[in-house]
Amino acid sequence: MSKSKSSESVKVVVRCRPMNEKERAAKFERVVTVDVKLGQIMVRNPREASASEPPKVFTFDSVYDSNSKQIDLYDETFRPLVESVLLGFNGTIFAYGQTGTGKTYTMEGVRNDPERRGVIPNSFEHIFTHISRSQNQQYLVRASYLEIYQEEIRDLLSKDQARRLELRERPDTGVYVKDLSSFVTKSVREIEHVMNVGNQNRSVGATNMNEHSSRSHAIFVITVECSELGVDGENHIRVGKLNLVDLAGSERQTKTGAQGERLKEATKINLSLSALGNVISALVDGRSSHIPYRDSKLTRLLQDSLGGNARTVMVANIGPASYNVEETLTTLRYSNRAKNIKNKPRVNEDPKDALLREFQEEIARLKEQLQKRSVKKKKKRQRRKAGEGSDGEDGEDGETEDDDEDGEDRGDYWREQQEKLERERKAIMEDHSLVADEKARLLREKERKMEDLRKEKEAGEMLAAKVKAMESKLLVGGKNIVDHTNEQQRMLELKRQEIAEQKRREREMQQQVESRDEETLELKETYSSLQQEVDIKTKKLKKLFAKLQAVKSEIQDTQEAHIKDRQDLEQTQNELTRDLKLKHLIIENFIPLEEKNKIVNRAFLDEEDEHWKMKPITRIEDDHHMMTRPLSAVGYRRPLSHHARMAMMMKPDMRYKAENILMVDMDLPARTTKVYQEPVIAPKVAAALEDALRDEDEIQVDASGFHSSLGPTPPASASGSLKKPKSGRPRTGKKSSTPTSPFSPSSPGSPLYPQSRGLVPK
Ligand code: ADP
Ligand code: MG
């Protein structure tokens, strides 16, 4: 493992979005000022009373105003990070901020507009361009896409969207998502397709996409593996992983009045975000030795990116308008703290779980198989050729043939074989000396041989195709390295990078100049008179006083925010306590003590899943295996009689080997069925069904022919439109004309019920 000794800070940039139509229409004040040169954000207090208050100032690595272009952000801030992922570092980009401030715009942007594409599509382009320009390197790129909603992980690329995934931990590779699907992609188009599929799945489960996306975290993961021949003559593999995280909206979730499930939901939604905040605080506060990564799925999954071995960029998105000022300040404070997190980036070299290595090994194995097949054939052919020729002396030489010839040879070989069989078949057909039976048998045999030949050919082709498919997934560059436009583009990129670098340096210098200003001023100053000294010192005092005031107000703000947080937590605690009390009450009053004890004894906490589970019911309490057979004779699993023991000693008879041959322990059955889910019926079909099943009140029945065969004439009113009995289903003609007619002649004038529809001619 090559380690870079130095640690580096998490890079934090802030982006302020432009005012949107609504805000402009409502004439909201702009309270955020962005100083791109100095990397500063100034936030004015919009309240009338505090108009004289100085604005709050925050300094970041870089800041972007509403005119910032996506590509500028990429070149200055994200490109270096993606570049290091290509070198084998892990990298993470977070977008943090209130809903509607441009997190998704920054991460994804407008996909089919090259100008407004976000980091994710830009990184696709970057990665595959880098690969196409590389030389003597083999790459494997794969992508995964997951979502965390209410502390549940959903694989956005899996077929079964109802399934929830678990986090697992391994000592060598750290935390990972078990069974997360990942797709190997060979081009920008393919990886874009993967992203589109994930995005579609993301919106499928949600009734309100906007609300859902503002409450869930989406993580797109690109893994780039690169294999290169090292100086030691061995292939070395570097693996870089890029996490692109679009976090849930950071705004406070209101919990007021919520109960039960609703409360739980509200509590869980921001759990990951507040855990992220706690992790950041713990990392920055040098005193705490415990970092609460385990408090949420998000922080566990991104542990490496916060104080770990990854490079991290955090984009804080804010809105400019006055009504957002509270959230804007919260976001700025939150990200201001994150600036101080130190990571120790490290290249992942030759990790055990590199997929590229598996691919390379599998390809080598398949190729070997393929070669073995063709060698066998060649041997056969040589032997045959030799047989046809003089004596077969030169058969041996043929086997040392070159492999390259193999490919072309193979086709010839198949053709030759097929033609030969065909020729033989024809010869048999035309041979009149053979008996019909014999002829048929020979023909069958030949056909079978031809079939075998075809099968073998197919198997060979399949193997070759498999090798080809696997090889095509491994990407190599260097093909169009001399390409002129390519070269120009590269120069352009280099220049852009240089400019970005220069801008950064300029900004840093300016910041330094600013901070040193006061000190140098004092040193250089020589006072010509006492009055001047007083003036200058007064000016300085004023400046310092303003600073003091700023710090004081900052302290007050922080305290206020702290109190708010605290109240929030207290409220949550109260409501949870109330919930708990209710449950206790139910348990104490409605569940028999004996049953309760049984349940308590069976419950245990699964550390891995962090869930309470129930042990299966067994005859022995606190043992979840089946009861073992009692031992009576030492060394034997079954009691032995004296006779059996004697017989065993005398002769080795199977009969007295009192061991079970079969496993007789019973397995407790696992559930193999699913919860019934009602089928979903399309509205059209439902309407048609309803129509078909409707009560047939309106059916006109012609019963005029009745009186002749069924005695007295029914009342006239009934003969016109007859009501059918209420029934959910239409009656068939057959049913309604059942012989047990209710019109008994003895009850003249009784209501006609039920009645023939008159569909069957009398
Ligand atoms: P979030 O994901 O943080 O909830 P979105 O990315 O969905 O916010 O942004 C909300 C709206 O603001 C979108 O319509 C988006 O196009 C627009 N928007 C955000 N940032 C910018 C920007 N820098 N320039 C132009 N439009 C932006
Ligand atoms: Mg969003």
Coordinates of C-alpha atoms in Angstrom, one line a residue, residues 547-754:
K547 CA -15.0 42.0 14.9
L548 CA -15.8 41.4 18.6
Q549 CA -19.4 42.2 17.9
A550 CA -19.5 39.8 15.0
V551 CA -18.1 37.0 17.2
K552 CA -20.5 37.8 20.0
S553 CA -23.5 37.6 17.7
E554 CA -22.1 34.4 16.2
I555 CA -22.0 33.0 19.7
Q556 CA -25.5 34.1 20.4
D557 CA -26.7 32.6 17.1
T558 CA -25.0 29.3 17.9
Q559 CA -26.5 29.2 21.3
E560 CA -29.9 29.9 19.9
A561 CA -29.5 27.1 17.3
H562 CA -28.3 24.9 20.1
I563 CA -31.4 25.6 22.2
K564 CA -33.6 25.0 19.2
D565 CA -31.9 21.7 18.6
R566 CA -32.3 20.8 22.2
Q567 CA -35.9 21.6 22.3
D568 CA -36.4 19.6 19.3
L569 CA -34.7 16.6 20.8
E570 CA -36.7 17.0 24.0
Q571 CA -39.9 17.0 22.1
T572 CA -38.9 13.9 20.3
Q573 CA -37.9 12.3 23.5
N574 CA -41.2 13.2 25.2
E575 CA -43.3 11.8 22.4
L576 CA -41.2 8.7 22.2
T577 CA -41.6 8.3 26.0
R578 CA -45.3 8.7 25.7
D579 CA -45.4 6.1 23.0
L580 CA -43.3 3.7 25.1
K581 CA -45.6 4.3 28.1
L582 CA -48.6 3.4 26.1
K583 CA -47.0 0.2 24.9
H584 CA -46.0 -0.7 28.5
L585 CA -49.6 -0.1 29.6
I586 CA -50.9 -2.5 27.0
I587 CA -48.3 -5.1 27.9
E588 CA -49.0 -4.8 31.6
N589 CA -52.8 -4.9 31.3
F590 CA -53.5 -7.2 28.4
I591 CA -50.7 -9.7 28.1
P592 CA -50.5 -12.5 30.6
L593 CA -47.4 -12.5 32.7
E594 CA -46.4 -15.9 31.6
E595 CA -46.6 -15.0 27.9
K596 CA -44.7 -11.8 28.5
N597 CA -41.9 -13.7 30.2
K598 CA -41.8 -16.2 27.3
I599 CA -41.4 -13.4 24.8
V600 CA -38.8 -11.5 26.9
N601 CA -36.8 -14.7 27.1
R602 CA -36.9 -15.3 23.4
A603 CA -36.1 -11.8 22.3
F604 CA -32.5 -10.9 21.5
L605 CA -30.7 -8.1 19.8
D606 CA -29.0 -9.0 16.5
E607 CA -26.0 -6.8 16.6
E608 CA -25.3 -7.1 12.9
D609 CA -28.8 -6.0 11.8
E610 CA -29.4 -3.8 14.8
H611 CA -32.9 -5.3 15.2
W612 CA -34.6 -7.2 18.0
K613 CA -35.4 -10.7 16.9
M614 CA -37.1 -13.7 18.3
K615 CA -35.4 -17.0 18.9
P616 CA -37.3 -20.0 17.5
I617 CA -39.4 -21.9 19.9
T618 CA -37.7 -24.9 21.3
R619 CA -38.3 -27.4 24.1
I620 CA -35.4 -26.1 26.0
E621 CA -35.6 -22.4 26.8
D622 CA -32.6 -20.3 25.8
D623 CA -31.3 -22.9 23.4
H624 CA -32.2 -22.6 19.8
H625 CA -31.0 -26.0 18.7
M626 CA -33.1 -29.0 18.9
M627 CA -32.7 -31.0 22.1
T628 CA -29.8 -33.4 21.8
R629 CA -30.3 -37.1 22.4
P630 CA -29.4 -38.1 26.0
L631 CA -26.1 -40.0 26.2
S632 CA -26.1 -43.3 28.0
A633 CA -23.0 -45.1 26.7
V634 CA -20.0 -42.9 26.4
G635 CA -18.9 -42.5 22.8
Y636 CA -22.3 -43.7 21.4
R637 CA -25.2 -41.6 20.4
R638 CA -27.7 -44.1 21.4
P639 CA -28.2 -46.2 24.5
L640 CA -26.8 -49.7 24.1
S641 CA -28.1 -52.9 25.6
H642 CA -25.7 -55.3 27.1
H643 CA -26.3 -57.8 24.3
A644 CA -25.6 -55.3 21.6
R645 CA -22.4 -54.2 23.3
M646 CA -21.2 -57.8 23.5
A647 CA -22.2 -58.5 19.9
M648 CA -20.3 -55.5 18.7
M649 CA -17.2 -56.6 20.4
M650 CA -17.5 -60.1 19.1
K651 CA -17.9 -59.3 15.4
P652 CA -18.2 -56.2 13.4
D653 CA -21.8 -56.6 12.5
M654 CA -23.6 -53.5 11.0
R655 CA -26.6 -54.5 12.9
Y656 CA -25.1 -53.4 16.2
K657 CA -23.5 -50.2 14.9
A658 CA -26.0 -48.2 16.8
E659 CA -25.2 -44.9 15.0
N660 CA -27.7 -43.0 13.0
I661 CA -27.0 -43.1 9.3
L662 CA -29.5 -40.4 8.6
M663 CA -29.6 -37.1 10.3
V664 CA -32.7 -37.4 12.4
D665 CA -32.6 -33.9 13.9
M666 CA -35.6 -31.9 12.7
D667 CA -35.1 -28.6 11.0
L668 CA -37.6 -26.0 12.0
P669 CA -39.5 -24.9 8.9
A670 CA -38.7 -21.5 7.4
R671 CA -41.5 -19.6 5.8
T672 CA -41.7 -20.2 2.1
T673 CA -44.7 -18.1 1.3
K674 CA -45.2 -14.4 0.8
V675 CA -47.8 -12.1 2.2
Y676 CA -50.7 -11.9 -0.1
Q677 CA -50.8 -8.8 -2.2
E678 CA -53.9 -7.9 -4.0
P679 CA -53.4 -7.7 -7.7
V680 CA -53.5 -4.3 -9.2
I681 CA -56.3 -3.8 -11.7
A682 CA -56.0 -1.2 -14.4
P683 CA -58.8 1.3 -14.2
K684 CA -60.1 0.4 -17.6
V685 CA -60.4 -3.3 -16.7
A686 CA -62.0 -2.4 -13.3
A687 CA -64.6 -0.3 -15.1
A688 CA -65.3 -3.1 -17.6
L689 CA -65.6 -5.6 -14.7
E690 CA -68.0 -3.4 -12.8
D691 CA -70.0 -3.0 -15.9
A692 CA -70.3 -6.7 -16.4
L693 CA -71.1 -7.4 -12.8
R694 CA -73.7 -4.7 -12.4
D695 CA -77.3 -5.7 -11.2
E696 CA -79.4 -6.2 -14.1
D697 CA -82.2 -4.0 -13.0
E698 CA -82.8 -2.5 -16.4
I699 CA -83.2 -5.7 -18.4
Q700 CA -86.4 -5.8 -20.3
V701 CA -88.0 -9.2 -20.2
D702 CA -90.7 -10.3 -22.6
A703 CA -92.8 -12.7 -20.6
S704 CA -95.9 -12.5 -22.8
G705 CA -95.8 -16.1 -23.6
F706 CA -96.1 -17.3 -20.0
H707 CA -99.8 -17.4 -19.4
S708 CA -100.4 -20.0 -22.0
S709 CA -98.1 -22.6 -20.4
L710 CA -98.1 -21.6 -16.8
G711 CA -101.7 -21.2 -16.0
P712 CA -103.3 -17.9 -14.9
T713 CA -102.1 -14.7 -16.4
P714 CA -99.7 -12.9 -14.1
P715 CA -100.7 -9.3 -13.1
A716 CA -100.3 -7.0 -16.0
S717 CA -97.8 -4.8 -14.2
A718 CA -95.4 -7.6 -14.0
S719 CA -95.5 -8.6 -17.6
G720 CA -94.0 -5.3 -18.9
S721 CA -90.8 -4.7 -17.1
L722 CA -89.8 -7.4 -14.6
K723 CA -87.4 -6.9 -11.8
K724 CA -84.8 -9.4 -11.4
P725 CA -83.7 -10.6 -8.0
K726 CA -80.7 -8.6 -6.7
S727 CA -77.7 -10.6 -7.4
G728 CA -74.0 -9.7 -7.9
R729 CA -73.7 -11.8 -11.0
P730 CA -75.4 -12.1 -14.3
R731 CA -77.5 -15.3 -14.6
T732 CA -77.0 -17.5 -17.5
G733 CA -79.9 -18.4 -19.6
K734 CA -79.7 -21.9 -18.5
K735 CA -79.9 -21.1 -14.8
S736 CA -82.8 -18.8 -15.0
S737 CA -84.9 -21.4 -16.8
T738 CA -84.6 -24.1 -14.1
P739 CA -87.4 -26.6 -14.1
T740 CA -88.4 -25.8 -10.5
S741 CA -90.6 -23.0 -11.4
P742 CA -91.9 -20.9 -8.5
F743 CA -95.2 -20.3 -10.3
S744 CA -97.2 -23.0 -8.8
P745 CA -100.7 -23.1 -10.2
S746 CA -102.0 -23.2 -6.6
S747 CA -100.9 -19.6 -5.9
P748 CA -102.4 -17.5 -8.6
G749 CA -101.3 -14.0 -8.7
S750 CA -98.2 -14.6 -6.6
P751 CA -95.3 -12.3 -7.5
L752 CA -93.2 -13.5 -10.5
Y753 CA -90.0 -14.3 -8.7
P754 CA -87.6 -15.4 -10.0

